[in-house]
XYZ file of C-alpha atoms in Angstrom:
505
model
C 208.578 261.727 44.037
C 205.928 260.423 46.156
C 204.155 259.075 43.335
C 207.078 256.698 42.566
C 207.191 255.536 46.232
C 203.444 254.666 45.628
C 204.303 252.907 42.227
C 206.724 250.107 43.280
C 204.675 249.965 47.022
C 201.758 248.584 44.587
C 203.488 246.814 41.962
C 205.709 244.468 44.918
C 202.718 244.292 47.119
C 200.445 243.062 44.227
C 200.564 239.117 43.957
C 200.603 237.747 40.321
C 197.220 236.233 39.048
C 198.627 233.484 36.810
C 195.646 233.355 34.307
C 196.951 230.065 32.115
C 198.239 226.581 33.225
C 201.020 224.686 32.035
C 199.645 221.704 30.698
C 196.977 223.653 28.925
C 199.666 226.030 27.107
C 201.793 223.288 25.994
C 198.792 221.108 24.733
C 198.163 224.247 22.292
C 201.542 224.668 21.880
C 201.964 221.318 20.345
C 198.733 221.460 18.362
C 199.856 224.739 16.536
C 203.284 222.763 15.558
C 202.922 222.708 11.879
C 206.381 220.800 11.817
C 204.822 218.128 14.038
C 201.772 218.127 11.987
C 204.585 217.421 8.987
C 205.931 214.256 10.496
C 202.651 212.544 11.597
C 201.778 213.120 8.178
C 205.385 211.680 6.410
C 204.974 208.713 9.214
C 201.503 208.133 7.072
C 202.830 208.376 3.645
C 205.984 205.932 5.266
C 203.622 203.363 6.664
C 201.876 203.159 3.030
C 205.351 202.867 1.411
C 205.757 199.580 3.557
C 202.665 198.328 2.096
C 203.554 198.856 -1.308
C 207.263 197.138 -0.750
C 205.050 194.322 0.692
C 202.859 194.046 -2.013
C 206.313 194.494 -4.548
C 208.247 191.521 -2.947
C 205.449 189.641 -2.078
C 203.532 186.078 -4.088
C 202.803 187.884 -7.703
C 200.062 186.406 -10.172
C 200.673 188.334 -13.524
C 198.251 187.411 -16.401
C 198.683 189.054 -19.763
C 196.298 188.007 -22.810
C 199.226 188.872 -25.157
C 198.885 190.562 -28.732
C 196.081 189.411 -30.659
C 195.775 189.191 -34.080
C 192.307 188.895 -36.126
C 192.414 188.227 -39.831
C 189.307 188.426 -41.730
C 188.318 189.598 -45.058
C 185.831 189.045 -48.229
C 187.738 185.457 -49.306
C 186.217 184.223 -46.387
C 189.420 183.221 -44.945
C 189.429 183.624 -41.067
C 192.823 183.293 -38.838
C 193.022 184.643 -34.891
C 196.484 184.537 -32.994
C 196.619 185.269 -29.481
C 199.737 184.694 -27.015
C 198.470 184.404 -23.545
C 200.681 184.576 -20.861
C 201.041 183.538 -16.799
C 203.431 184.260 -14.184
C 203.573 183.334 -10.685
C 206.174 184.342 -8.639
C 207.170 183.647 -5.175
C 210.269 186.035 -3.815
C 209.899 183.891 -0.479
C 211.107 181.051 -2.312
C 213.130 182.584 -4.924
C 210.437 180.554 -7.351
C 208.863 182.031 -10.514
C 206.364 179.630 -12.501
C 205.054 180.508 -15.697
C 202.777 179.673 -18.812
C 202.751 180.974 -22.376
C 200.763 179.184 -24.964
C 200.733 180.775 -28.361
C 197.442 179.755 -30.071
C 196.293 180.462 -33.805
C 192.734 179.614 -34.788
C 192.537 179.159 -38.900
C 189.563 178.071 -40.519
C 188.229 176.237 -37.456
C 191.656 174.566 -36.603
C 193.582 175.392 -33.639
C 197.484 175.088 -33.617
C 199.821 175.868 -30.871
C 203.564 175.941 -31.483
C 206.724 176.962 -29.118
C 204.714 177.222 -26.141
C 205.666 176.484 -22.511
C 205.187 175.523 -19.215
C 208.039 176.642 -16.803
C 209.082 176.825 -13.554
C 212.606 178.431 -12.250
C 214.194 178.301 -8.812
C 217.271 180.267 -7.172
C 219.664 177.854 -6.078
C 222.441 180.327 -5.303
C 220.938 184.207 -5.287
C 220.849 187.666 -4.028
C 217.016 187.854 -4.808
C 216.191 186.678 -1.128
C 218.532 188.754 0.361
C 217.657 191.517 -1.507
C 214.160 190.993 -0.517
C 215.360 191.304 2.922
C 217.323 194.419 2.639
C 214.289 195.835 1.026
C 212.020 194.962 3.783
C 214.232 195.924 6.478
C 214.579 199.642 4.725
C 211.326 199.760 4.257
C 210.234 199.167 7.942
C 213.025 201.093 9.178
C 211.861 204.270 7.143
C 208.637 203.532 9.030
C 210.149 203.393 12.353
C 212.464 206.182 11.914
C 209.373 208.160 10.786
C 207.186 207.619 13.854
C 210.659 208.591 15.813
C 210.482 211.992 14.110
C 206.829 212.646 15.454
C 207.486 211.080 19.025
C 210.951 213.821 19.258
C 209.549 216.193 17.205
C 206.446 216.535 20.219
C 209.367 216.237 22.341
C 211.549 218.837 20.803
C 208.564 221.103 20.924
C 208.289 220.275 24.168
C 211.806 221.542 24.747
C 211.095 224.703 22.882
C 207.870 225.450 24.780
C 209.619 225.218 28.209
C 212.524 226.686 26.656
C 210.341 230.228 25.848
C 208.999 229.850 28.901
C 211.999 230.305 31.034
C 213.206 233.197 28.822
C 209.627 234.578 29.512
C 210.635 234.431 33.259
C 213.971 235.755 32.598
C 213.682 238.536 30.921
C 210.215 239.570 33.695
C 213.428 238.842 36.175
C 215.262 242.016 33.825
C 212.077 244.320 34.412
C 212.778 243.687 37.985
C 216.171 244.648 38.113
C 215.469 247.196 36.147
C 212.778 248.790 38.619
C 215.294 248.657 41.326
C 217.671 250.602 39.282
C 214.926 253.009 39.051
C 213.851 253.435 42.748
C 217.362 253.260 44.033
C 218.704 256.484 41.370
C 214.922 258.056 42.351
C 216.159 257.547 46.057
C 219.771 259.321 45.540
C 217.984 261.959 43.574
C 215.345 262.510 46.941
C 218.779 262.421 49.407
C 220.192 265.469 46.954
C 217.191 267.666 47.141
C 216.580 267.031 50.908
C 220.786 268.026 50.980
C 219.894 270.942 49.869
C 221.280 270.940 46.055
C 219.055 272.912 43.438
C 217.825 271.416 40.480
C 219.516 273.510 38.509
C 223.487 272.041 39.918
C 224.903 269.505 37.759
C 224.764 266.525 40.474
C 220.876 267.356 40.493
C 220.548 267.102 36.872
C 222.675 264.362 35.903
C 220.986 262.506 38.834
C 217.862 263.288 37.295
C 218.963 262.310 33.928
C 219.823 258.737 35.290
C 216.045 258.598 36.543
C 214.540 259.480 33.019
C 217.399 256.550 31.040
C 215.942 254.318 33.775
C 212.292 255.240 32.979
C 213.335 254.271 29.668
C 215.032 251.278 30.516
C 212.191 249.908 32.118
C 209.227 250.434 29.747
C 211.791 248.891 26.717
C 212.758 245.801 28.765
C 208.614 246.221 29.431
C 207.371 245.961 25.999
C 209.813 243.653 24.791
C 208.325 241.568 27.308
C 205.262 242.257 26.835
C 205.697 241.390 22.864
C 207.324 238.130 23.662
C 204.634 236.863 25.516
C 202.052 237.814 23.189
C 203.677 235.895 20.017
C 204.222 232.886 22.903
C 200.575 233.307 23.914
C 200.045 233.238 19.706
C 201.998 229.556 19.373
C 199.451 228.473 22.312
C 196.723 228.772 20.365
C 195.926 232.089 22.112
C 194.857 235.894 21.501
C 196.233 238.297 23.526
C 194.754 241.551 23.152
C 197.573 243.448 25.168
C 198.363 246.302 22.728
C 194.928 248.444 22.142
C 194.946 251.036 25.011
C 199.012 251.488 24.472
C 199.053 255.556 24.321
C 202.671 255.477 25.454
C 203.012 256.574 28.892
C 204.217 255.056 31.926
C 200.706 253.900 33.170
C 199.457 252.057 29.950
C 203.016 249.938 29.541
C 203.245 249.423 33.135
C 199.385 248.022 32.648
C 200.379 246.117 29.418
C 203.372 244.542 31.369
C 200.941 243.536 34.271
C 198.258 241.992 31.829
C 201.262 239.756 30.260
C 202.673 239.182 33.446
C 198.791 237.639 34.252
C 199.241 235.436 31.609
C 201.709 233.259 32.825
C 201.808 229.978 35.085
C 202.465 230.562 38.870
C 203.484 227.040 39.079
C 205.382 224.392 37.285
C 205.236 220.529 37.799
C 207.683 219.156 39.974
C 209.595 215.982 37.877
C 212.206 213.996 38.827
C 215.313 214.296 37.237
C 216.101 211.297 34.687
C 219.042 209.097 35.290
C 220.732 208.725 32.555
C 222.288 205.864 33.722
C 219.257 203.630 33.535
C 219.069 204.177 30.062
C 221.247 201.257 27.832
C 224.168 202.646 25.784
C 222.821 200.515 22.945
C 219.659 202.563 22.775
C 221.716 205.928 22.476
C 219.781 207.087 19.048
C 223.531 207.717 17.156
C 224.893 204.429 17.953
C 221.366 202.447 17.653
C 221.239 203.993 13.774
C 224.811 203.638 13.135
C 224.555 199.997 14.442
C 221.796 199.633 12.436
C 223.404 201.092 8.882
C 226.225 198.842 9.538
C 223.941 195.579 9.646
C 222.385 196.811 6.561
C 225.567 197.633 5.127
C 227.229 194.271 5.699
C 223.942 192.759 4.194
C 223.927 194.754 0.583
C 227.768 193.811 0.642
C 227.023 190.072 0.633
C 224.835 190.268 -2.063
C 226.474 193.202 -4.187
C 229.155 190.617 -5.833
C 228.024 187.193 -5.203
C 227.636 184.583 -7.959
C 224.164 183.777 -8.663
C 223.204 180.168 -9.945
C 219.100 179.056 -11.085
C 217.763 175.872 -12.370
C 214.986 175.931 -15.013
C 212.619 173.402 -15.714
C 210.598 173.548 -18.795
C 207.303 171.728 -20.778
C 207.514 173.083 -24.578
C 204.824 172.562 -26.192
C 205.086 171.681 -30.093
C 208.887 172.776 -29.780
C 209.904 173.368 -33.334
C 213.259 172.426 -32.795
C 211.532 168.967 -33.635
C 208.885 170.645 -36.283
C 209.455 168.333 -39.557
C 208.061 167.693 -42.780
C 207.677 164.413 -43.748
C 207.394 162.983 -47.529
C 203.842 163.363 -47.772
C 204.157 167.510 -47.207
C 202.706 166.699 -43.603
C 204.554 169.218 -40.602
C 205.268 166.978 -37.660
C 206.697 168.180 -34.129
C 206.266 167.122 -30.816
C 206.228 168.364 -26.911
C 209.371 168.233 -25.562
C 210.578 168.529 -21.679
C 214.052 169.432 -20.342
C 215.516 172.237 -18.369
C 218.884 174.371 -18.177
C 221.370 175.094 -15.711
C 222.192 179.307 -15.346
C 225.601 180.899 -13.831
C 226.640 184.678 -13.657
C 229.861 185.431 -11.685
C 232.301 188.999 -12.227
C 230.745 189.065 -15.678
C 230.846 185.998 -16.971
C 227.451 184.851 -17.365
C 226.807 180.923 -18.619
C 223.935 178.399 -19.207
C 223.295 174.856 -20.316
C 220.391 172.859 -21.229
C 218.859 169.581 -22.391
C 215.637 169.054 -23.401
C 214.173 165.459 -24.565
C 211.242 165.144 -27.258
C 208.454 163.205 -25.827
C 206.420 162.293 -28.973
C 203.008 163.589 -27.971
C 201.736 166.930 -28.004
C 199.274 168.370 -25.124
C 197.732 170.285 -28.179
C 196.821 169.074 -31.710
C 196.722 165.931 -33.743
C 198.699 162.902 -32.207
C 202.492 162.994 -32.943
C 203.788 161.252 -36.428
C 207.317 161.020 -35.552
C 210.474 159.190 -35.163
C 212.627 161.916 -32.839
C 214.403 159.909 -29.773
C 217.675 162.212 -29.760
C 217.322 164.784 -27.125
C 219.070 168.330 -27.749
C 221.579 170.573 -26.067
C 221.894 174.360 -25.777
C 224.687 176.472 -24.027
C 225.593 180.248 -23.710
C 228.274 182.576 -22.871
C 228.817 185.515 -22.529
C 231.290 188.049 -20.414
C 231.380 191.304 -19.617
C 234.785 193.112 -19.348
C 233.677 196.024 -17.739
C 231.713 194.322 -15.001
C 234.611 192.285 -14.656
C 237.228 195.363 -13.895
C 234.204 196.980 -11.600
C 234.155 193.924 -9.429
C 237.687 194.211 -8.161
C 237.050 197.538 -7.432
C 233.737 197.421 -5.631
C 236.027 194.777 -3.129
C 237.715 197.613 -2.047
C 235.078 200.356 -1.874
C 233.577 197.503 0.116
C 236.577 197.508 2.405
C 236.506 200.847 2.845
C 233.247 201.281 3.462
C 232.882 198.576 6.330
C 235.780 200.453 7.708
C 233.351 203.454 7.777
C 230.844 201.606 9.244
C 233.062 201.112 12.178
C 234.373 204.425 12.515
C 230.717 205.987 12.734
C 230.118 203.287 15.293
C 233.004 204.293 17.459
C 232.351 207.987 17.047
C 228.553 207.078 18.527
C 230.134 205.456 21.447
C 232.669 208.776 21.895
C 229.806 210.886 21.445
C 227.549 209.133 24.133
C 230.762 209.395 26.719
C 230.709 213.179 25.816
C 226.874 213.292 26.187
C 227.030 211.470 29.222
C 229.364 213.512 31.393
C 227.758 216.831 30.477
C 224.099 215.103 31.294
C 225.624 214.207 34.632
C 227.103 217.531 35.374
C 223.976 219.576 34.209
C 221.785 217.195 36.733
C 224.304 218.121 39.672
C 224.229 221.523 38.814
C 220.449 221.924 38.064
C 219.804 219.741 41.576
C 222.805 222.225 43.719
C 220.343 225.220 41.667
C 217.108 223.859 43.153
C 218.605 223.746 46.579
C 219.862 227.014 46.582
C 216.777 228.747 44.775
C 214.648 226.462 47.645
C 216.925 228.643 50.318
C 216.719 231.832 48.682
C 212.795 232.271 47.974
C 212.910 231.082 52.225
C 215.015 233.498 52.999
C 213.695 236.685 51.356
C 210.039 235.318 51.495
C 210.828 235.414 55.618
C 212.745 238.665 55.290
C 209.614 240.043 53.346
C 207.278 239.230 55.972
C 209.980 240.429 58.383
C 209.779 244.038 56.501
C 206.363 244.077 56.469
C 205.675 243.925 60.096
C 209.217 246.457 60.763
C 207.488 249.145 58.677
C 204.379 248.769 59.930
C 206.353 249.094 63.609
C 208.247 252.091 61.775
C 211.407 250.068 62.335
C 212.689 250.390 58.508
C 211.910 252.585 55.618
C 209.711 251.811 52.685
C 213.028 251.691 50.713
C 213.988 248.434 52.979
C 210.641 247.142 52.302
C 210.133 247.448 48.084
C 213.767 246.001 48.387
C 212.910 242.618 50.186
C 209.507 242.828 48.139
C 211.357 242.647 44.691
C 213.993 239.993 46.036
C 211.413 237.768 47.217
C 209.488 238.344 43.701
C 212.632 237.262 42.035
C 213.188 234.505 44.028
C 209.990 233.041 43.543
C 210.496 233.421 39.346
C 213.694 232.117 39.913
C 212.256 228.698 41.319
C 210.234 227.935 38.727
C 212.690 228.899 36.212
C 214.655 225.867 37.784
C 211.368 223.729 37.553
C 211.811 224.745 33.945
C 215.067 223.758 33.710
C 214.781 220.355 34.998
C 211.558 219.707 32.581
C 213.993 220.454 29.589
C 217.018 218.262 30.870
C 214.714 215.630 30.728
C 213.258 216.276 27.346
C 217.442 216.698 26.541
C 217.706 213.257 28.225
C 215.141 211.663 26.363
C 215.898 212.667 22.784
C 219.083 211.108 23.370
C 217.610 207.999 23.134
C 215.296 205.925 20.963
C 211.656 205.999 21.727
C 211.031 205.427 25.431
C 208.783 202.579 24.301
C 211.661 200.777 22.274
C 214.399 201.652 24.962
C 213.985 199.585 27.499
C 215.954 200.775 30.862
C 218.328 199.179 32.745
C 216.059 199.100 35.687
């Protein structure tokens, strides 16, 4: 029995050598977070997808050389067609500009006929505002992307300080369990010295409580001792705790020690974030449900809204006005007009005018009489668009209506958040205050028991007991410096981007 007296007088008495320090574990932490690693990578692909919807709805040159056509054969008879084409467009503007001369080259001659110089502009349009919606999306995938890497680091954050203090906890369970073991080794000492034999049953059963609390303690052991070697594994670390384990008492007891090494003997003091300094507006729900509802109300004003474009046009040898006169001779000239373009519930209409101008940018000169300009219209309608109009009216009701509700349940949601952040920062701050007291008061005790048993004044019982309460105590502290490192990691994901979030300060 001695031997267990000796056991807990050098396990209490031993101070902990903390081998690793915080910053250094969490810096590996974070570096072995392949879902971190994930999101800086999607924030990459996301800020490349804003390029390309800036390149998309940005000024366009489009040049196309058309089909081309090459006759050629053993009469000698040579003819080349080619339709060139050119587009400019300009989404800022709602402007597109374009050019398409059809050319054939026959036996040295060059004709061009219905070609055209054009230019149209949005007078009333969704193409801007779709532009916008576009860009916004595209910026906000972006921004929502960098988000996930700046919470994911702080999630991880969470988590790492999170298996820290269950580290710490569950060395606090080894503890307790130890004392379990040298108080039922104690009562077992008080029977034999009352004279019972170890063959009566209160001998026995009291040694059979001693052997379940043997066990006890080397389970809660290696379970610690296997948590912090996979912990030790997400830092980045090798912890070789496992090769001399030949199962008894000694080699789990040194095993637990050797993990016990390995953690911090100190945490960072923080101060406790006010919530209160943060702005409600930059509570991440409401901020993104705010945002959805902009967007929202955006793609609603465009969805059904009548669209109206003016065209102006330059046809070259239009052959409305291609002739042939009495002499066999084809005559046409240029002509220049434009058309009017409307599209409303699905009814879609156009008009036009377009003038001749006898002359021709291309060929011989014009051998013609045409004054009388000529008209073209269009219609057409849709019934089905028609019947889906009404109906998207009143999905779009009903969705603006959900708009609000998701904004309203952000703004319950941060009341709810916001109590429970102010009663976890009372009761983490009363915590600190009383673990402050309690590591004083057994750390004094301690030292009080130390110099009583070296007077004789109490028993080595009296002093392992202070030593393991004042071990505790001191795990229990930084389990509360713990604790107020993840409340503010809690606090923080709350909210966008500390960057973006401007306090109230």
């Amino acid at each position: 029995m001695r031997n267990i007296f000796v056991f807990f007088a050098i396990l209490f008495s031993h101070s902990f050598f903390w081998a690793e320090d915080v910053r250094s574990l969490l810096s590996g932490y974070l570096e072995n977070d392949l879902e971190l690693q994930k999101y800086v990578i999607q924030a990459e692909s996301k800020l490349l997808d804003l390029k390309s919807t800036n390149i998309e709805h940005g000024i366009n040159v489009t040049l196309q050389t058309g089909q081309i056509q090459i006759q050629t054969g053993t009469s000698g008879k040579k003819r080349i067609s080619v339709n060139p084409k050119a587009t400019v467009s300009v989404p800022q503007a709602d402007l597109s500009i374009g050019a398409n001369i059809p050319v054939v080259l026959e036996d040295g001659e060059k004709t061009v006929s219905d070609g055209s110089l054009s230019a149209t502009v949005g007078i009333i349009t969704a193409e801007k505002k779709k532009r916008k919606v576009a860009l916004l999306e595209s910026n906000r995938a972006l921004l929502e992307a960098e988000r996930q890497v700046k919470n994911r680091a702080l999630s991880g954050e969470k988590e790492f300080y999170s298996s820290l203090k269950s580290l710490y906890s569950t060395a606090i369970s080894v503890f307790d369990a130890k004392e379990d073991l040298f108080d039922d080794s104690t009562s077992l000492r008080v029977l034999l010295a009352q004279g019972y034999s170890k063959t009566s049953a209160s001998y026995r059963t009291a040694s059979l409580k001693v052997e379940s609390d043997k066990r006890n303690v080397q389970e809660k052991q290696r379970i610690f001792s296997r948590q912090t070697t996979i912990f030790a594994r997400k830092c980045g670390i090798s912890l070789s705790l496992f090769e001399k384990d030949g199962g008894s008492e000694e080699d789990v007891e040194a095993i637990f020690q050797k993990a016990l090494s390995f953690l911090p003997d100190s945490i960072p003091k923080v101060e406790l974030e006010n919530v209160f300094n943060y702005d409600e507006q930059f509570y991440s729900e409401k901020e993104k449900a705010l945002y959805e509802k902009f967007i929202n109300e955006l793609k609603r004003e465009y969805t059904n809204s009548a669209t109206l474009s003016l065209t102006g046009e330059y046809k070259l040898n239009d052959s409305f006005y291609s002739k042939t006169n009495g002499t066999g001779e084809k005559t046409s000239s240029d002509s220049a007009g434009g058309q009017l373009s409307f599209s409303y519930r699905g009814l879609s209409l156009s008009a036009g005018a377009y003038f001749p101008l006898k002359q021709r940018l291309f060929g011989s000169p014009v051998n013609s009489n045409e004054i009388d300009p000529y008209f073209q219209f269009s219609l057409a309608f849709d019934l089905g668009d028609f019947r889906l109009h009404s109906i998207q009216k009143k999905q779009d009701k009903l969705s603006a209506l959900l708009d609000e509700i998701a904004v309203s349940s952000a703004e319950d949601n941060y009341e709810t958040d916001l109590t429970s952040l102010v009663t976890q920062a009372h009761d983490v701050k009363w915590a600190e205050k009383s673990y402050a007291w309690e590591l004083e008061t057994y750390s004094n005790l301690e030292s009080d028991m130390e110099r009583w048993f070296r007077q004789g004044s109490v028993t080595e019982n009296d002093l392992i007991g202070a030593r393991n309460n004042a071990q505790k105590a001191r795990i229990n502290v930084l389990i509360n410096a713990l604790e107020q490192l993840i409340f503010n990691d809690s606090v923080r994901l709350l909210f966008c981007a500390s960057e973006e979030a401007k306090s109230k300060k």
